[in-house]
Amino acid sequence: MAGIGHMLQVMFDKAPTGIWNLRPDSLSLLLSLANVAAHSRCLLLENCQGLLAAACAERMGGYGALCCVGTGGKVPGMSGLRQLNLSQQERSIVCCT
């Protein structure tokens, strides 16, 4: 079972521009500085194919609320969120508009 770190590394090696050159160490720093934790409410501007949303949902553990918005009035792509093996509770906190 692949975690978010492994999935991000594979996508970074394959097509780094598709995920805005986001490395696993940068993602962990981003989540720490944003104070993403259980029972928090987060607003996320998602442009990394759902990887940021998946990382936030995994870190929140299914507790709290995560609202993802895209740029240009489009609903963000969530392929990364679907590929990661999250539980139903972790997926239920994600709202995409």
Backbone as a ProteinNet text record, in pm:
[ID]
protein_1_A
[PRIMARY]
MAGIGHMLQVMFDKAPTGIWNLRPDSLSLLLSLANVAAHSRCLLLENCQGLLAAACAERMGGYGALCCVGTGGKVPGMSGLRQLNLSQQERSIVCCT
[TERTIARY]
84.2	0	89.7	66.1	149.3	92.6	182.1	141.5	156.6	120.1	124.7	267.7	365.3	504.4	556.8	525.5	569.5	500	371.7	296.3	346.6	376.6	427.7	565.7	650	783.2	773.9	684.3	666.5	617.2	520.2	468.5	572.7	655.9	762.3	866.1	899.4	995.8	939.7	809.7	747.1	719.5	651.8	614.2	608	721	723.5	640.9	625.7	547.8	399	351.8	210.6	169.9	267.7	238.9	314.8	346	410.7	544.3	618.8	751.4	750.9	643.8	629.5	698.8	799.7	872.8	812.3	837.5	781.8	825.6	950	993.8	925.1	898.4	825.9	681.2	620.8	483.6	474.4	568.2	563.7	583	669.8	689.1	562.9	500.2	376.8	264.9	249.3	144.6	173.2	299.1	335.3	313.1	357.8	342.5	195.8	114.1	-27.9	-107.5	-41.1	-103.6	-223	-204.4	-307.9	-303.4	-412.7	-421.1	-566.9	-590.6	-727.3	-809.6	-935.9	-1034.4	-1010.1	-929.8	-911	-1001.9	-1023.3	-1102.3	-1009.6	-992	-892.9	-958.9	-911.2	-947.6	-823.8	-835.7	-719.7	-740.1	-645	-642.2	-563.6	-634.4	-575.9	-543	-415.2	-370.8	-271.5	-263.6	-164.7	-230.3	-335.6	-402.9	-458.8	-493.8	-553.9	-455.3	-326	-226.5	-227	-244.3	-251.2	-374.1	-486.6	-609.1	-594	-530.1	-508.6	-417	-312.1	-219.6	-289.1	-370.3	-444	-544.6	-619.7	-720.5	-655.3	-540.8	-469.7	-418.5	-365.8	-312.1	-422.6	-539.5	-650.6	-718.3	-695.9	-745.8	-896.9	-963.9	-1109.3	-1185	-1115.6	-1180.1	-1154.8	-1260.1	-1248.3	-1319.3	-1279.9	-1340.8	-1233.1	-1239	-1143.4	-1220.1	-1211.2	-1279.2	-1174.4	-1185.5	-1089.1	-1152.7	-1081.1	-1126.5	-1020	-1063.2	-971.2	-960.9	-870.5	-853.1	-939.7	-975.5	-1052.1	-1194.5	-1250.1	-1388.2	-1407.1	-1298.6	-1308.4	-1299.4	-1364.7	-1350.9	-1213.9	-1135.4	-1000.3	-1002.5	-901.4	-886.7	-846.8	-910.1	-885.4	-836.9	-758.4	-710.3	-619.7	-538.4	-451.6	-529.7	-640.3	-725.2	-788.9	-826.9	-888.4	-786.1	-661.5	-559	-506.5	-507.1	-458	-564.4	-521.1	-612.4	-661.3	-746.9	-800	-925.3	-951.2	-1073.4	-1193.8	-1311.4	-1433.7	-1446.4	-1406.9	-1414	-1319.1	-1199.3	-1104.5	-1153.9	-1217.7	-1271.7	-1394.6	-1467.8	-1592.7	-1571.3	-1452.2	-1429.4	-1395.1	-1370.9	-1327.4	-1448.4	-1453.3	-1559	-1492.2	-1528.9	-1469.8	-1573.2	-1533.8	-1623.3	-1551.1
-116.3	0	123.9	211.2	331.1	445.2	516.1	633.1	757.7	870.1	995.6	1032.2	1003.4	1035.6	960.4	830.5	748.4	792.4	818	859.4	993.5	1085.4	1216.1	1202.5	1115.9	1096	1038	943	884	989.6	1069.6	1173.3	1282.3	1311.6	1410.2	1360.1	1230.6	1173.6	1165.5	1141.5	1123.4	1256.7	1347.3	1475.9	1582.8	1640.4	1735.8	1862	1903.7	2025.8	2003.5	1879.4	1849.2	1867.2	1861.6	1881.2	2003.1	2094.8	2222.1	2201.2	2098.4	2067.6	2050.8	1997.1	1976.4	1845.9	1856.4	1739.9	1693.6	1567.8	1518.3	1599.4	1646.1	1725.8	1862.6	1917.5	2045.1	2028.7	1914.5	1888.2	1876.9	1807.5	1793.8	1928.2	2012.1	2146.4	2230.6	2220.2	2293.6	2255.4	2125.5	2079.4	2121.5	2120.8	2162	2311.4	2392.3	2537	2581.5	2504.8	2536.4	2483.9	2410.4	2356.7	2265.9	2180.1	2084.4	1969	1949.3	1843.3	1802.7	1700.6	1655.1	1767.9	1770.9	1866.6	2009.5	2027.2	2161.4	2179.6	2304.7	2337.8	2408.8	2351.9	2402.5	2439	2547.3	2587.8	2569.5	2495.2	2456	2495.2	2570.1	2599	2486.9	2396.7	2272.2	2283.7	2265.4	2260.3	2147.6	2053.1	1944.5	1809	1802.4	1677.7	1602.8	1673.7	1612.3	1563.2	1580.9	1531.4	1611.7	1742	1822.7	1786.3	1767.6	1729.4	1592.7	1500	1366.4	1372.6	1453.4	1466.4	1529.4	1631.7	1696.7	1600.9	1529.3	1435.6	1323.6	1274.9	1169.6	1221.8	1342.4	1399.3	1432.7	1472.6	1506.6	1381.9	1268.5	1142.5	1127.6	1203.7	1192.8	1281.9	1370.6	1460.8	1604.4	1681.6	1820.3	1842.8	1949.6	1981.3	2034	1989.8	2030.9	2073.6	2199.7	2253.4	2284.5	2221.2	2240.3	2324.7	2425.7	2510.2	2509	2533.2	2538.6	2679.9	2699	2830.6	2843.9	2965.3	2990.2	2939.8	2922.7	2876.5	2728.8	2653	2510.2	2428.2	2314.7	2219.3	2153.6	2148	2091.8	1942.6	1897	1754.9	1679.9	1568.7	1495.3	1354	1334	1198.3	1144.9	1231.2	1187.4	1142	1208.2	1171.1	1034.7	1007.2	877.8	763.9	793.6	688.4	645.5	735.9	700.3	618.4	521.9	428.3	486.1	588.8	652.2	580.7	588.5	528.3	614.6	559.6	634.8	757.5	746	859.7	971.1	935.5	1035.9	1103.6	1028.8	1087.6	1176.5	1146.9	1219.1	1364.4	1400.1	1538.2	1631.5	1576.5	1656.8	1706.7	1838.2	1901.2	1979.8	1953.5	2023.3	2113.8	2239.9	2334.5	2408.3
0	0	0	-94	-108.3	-25.4	41.6	117	31.3	87.6	12.9	-24.5	62.2	31.9	-88.1	-94.3	-206.5	-335.6	-328	-446.1	-498.7	-409.1	-449.1	-513.4	-459.2	-517.2	-657.8	-679.3	-812.2	-910.7	-869.8	-959.6	-983.2	-882.6	-899.6	-999.3	-994	-1087.4	-1229.1	-1240.9	-1371.6	-1441.1	-1374.4	-1434.8	-1325.6	-1289.5	-1177.3	-1201.2	-1325.9	-1350.5	-1327	-1337.1	-1313.3	-1168.4	-1078.9	-935.8	-882.7	-972.4	-937.9	-867.8	-909.7	-854.7	-702.9	-650.1	-505.8	-466.1	-382.1	-332.7	-200	-161.1	-33.7	88	90.9	205.1	207.2	88.8	81.8	127.7	92.6	135.3	286.3	348.5	493.9	562.4	509.1	564.7	547.1	430.9	403.3	500.3	524.8	616	759.7	797.4	933.1	954	859.1	872.9	864.3	791.4	780.8	900	988.2	1108.5	1075	976.9	938.3	1037.4	1108.5	1209.4	1224.7	1303.3	1329.1	1390.4	1356.3	1406.6	1359.1	1253	1199	1077.5	1041.1	922.7	825.9	707	611.7	478.8	422.7	287.2	202.1	93.3	14.2	-131.5	-185.4	-328.8	-394.5	-459.2	-509.4	-658.1	-690.9	-830	-853.6	-763.2	-771.2	-790.3	-868.8	-904.1	-783.4	-680.1	-562.3	-458.5	-482.2	-386.8	-257.6	-265.9	-144.5	-62.4	-129.8	-59.6	5.7	-63.9	-8.4	113.8	105.9	218.6	338.7	314.4	423.6	485.8	402.8	454	534.1	486.3	558.2	692.7	693.2	817	916.5	867.4	955.6	1011.5	950.9	1004.2	1000.6	916.2	905.8	1001.9	1073	1168.4	1126.5	1109.3	1068.4	936.8	866.2	737.8	644.1	519.2	418.1	294	258.8	140.9	34.8	-81.1	-190.2	-299.7	-343.4	-453.5	-561.7	-684.4	-796.8	-850.7	-943.8	-1003.2	-1127.7	-1160	-1281.7	-1277	-1158.7	-1147.4	-1178.7	-1190	-1220.4	-1092.6	-1092.4	-982	-995.9	-889.7	-901.4	-932.3	-1006.4	-1035.6	-909.6	-883.5	-759.5	-785.8	-890.9	-920.9	-810.7	-749.6	-640.3	-519	-492.5	-379	-402.1	-526.7	-558.1	-558.3	-594.3	-602.9	-467	-371.9	-239.5	-167.5	-92.4	-27.3	105.7	99.4	219.8	266.9	394.6	447.5	409.9	426.9	396.2	485.5	610.6	702.4	658	611	563.6	436.2	350	227.4	253.6	359.2	384.7	426.8	472.7	517.2	401.5	281.7	167.5	90	66.6	-12	-123.4	-248.4	-363.8	-428.2	-445.2	-512.5	-622
[MASK]
+++++++++++++++++++++++++++++++++++++++++++++++++++++++++++++++++++++++++++++++++++++++++++++++++

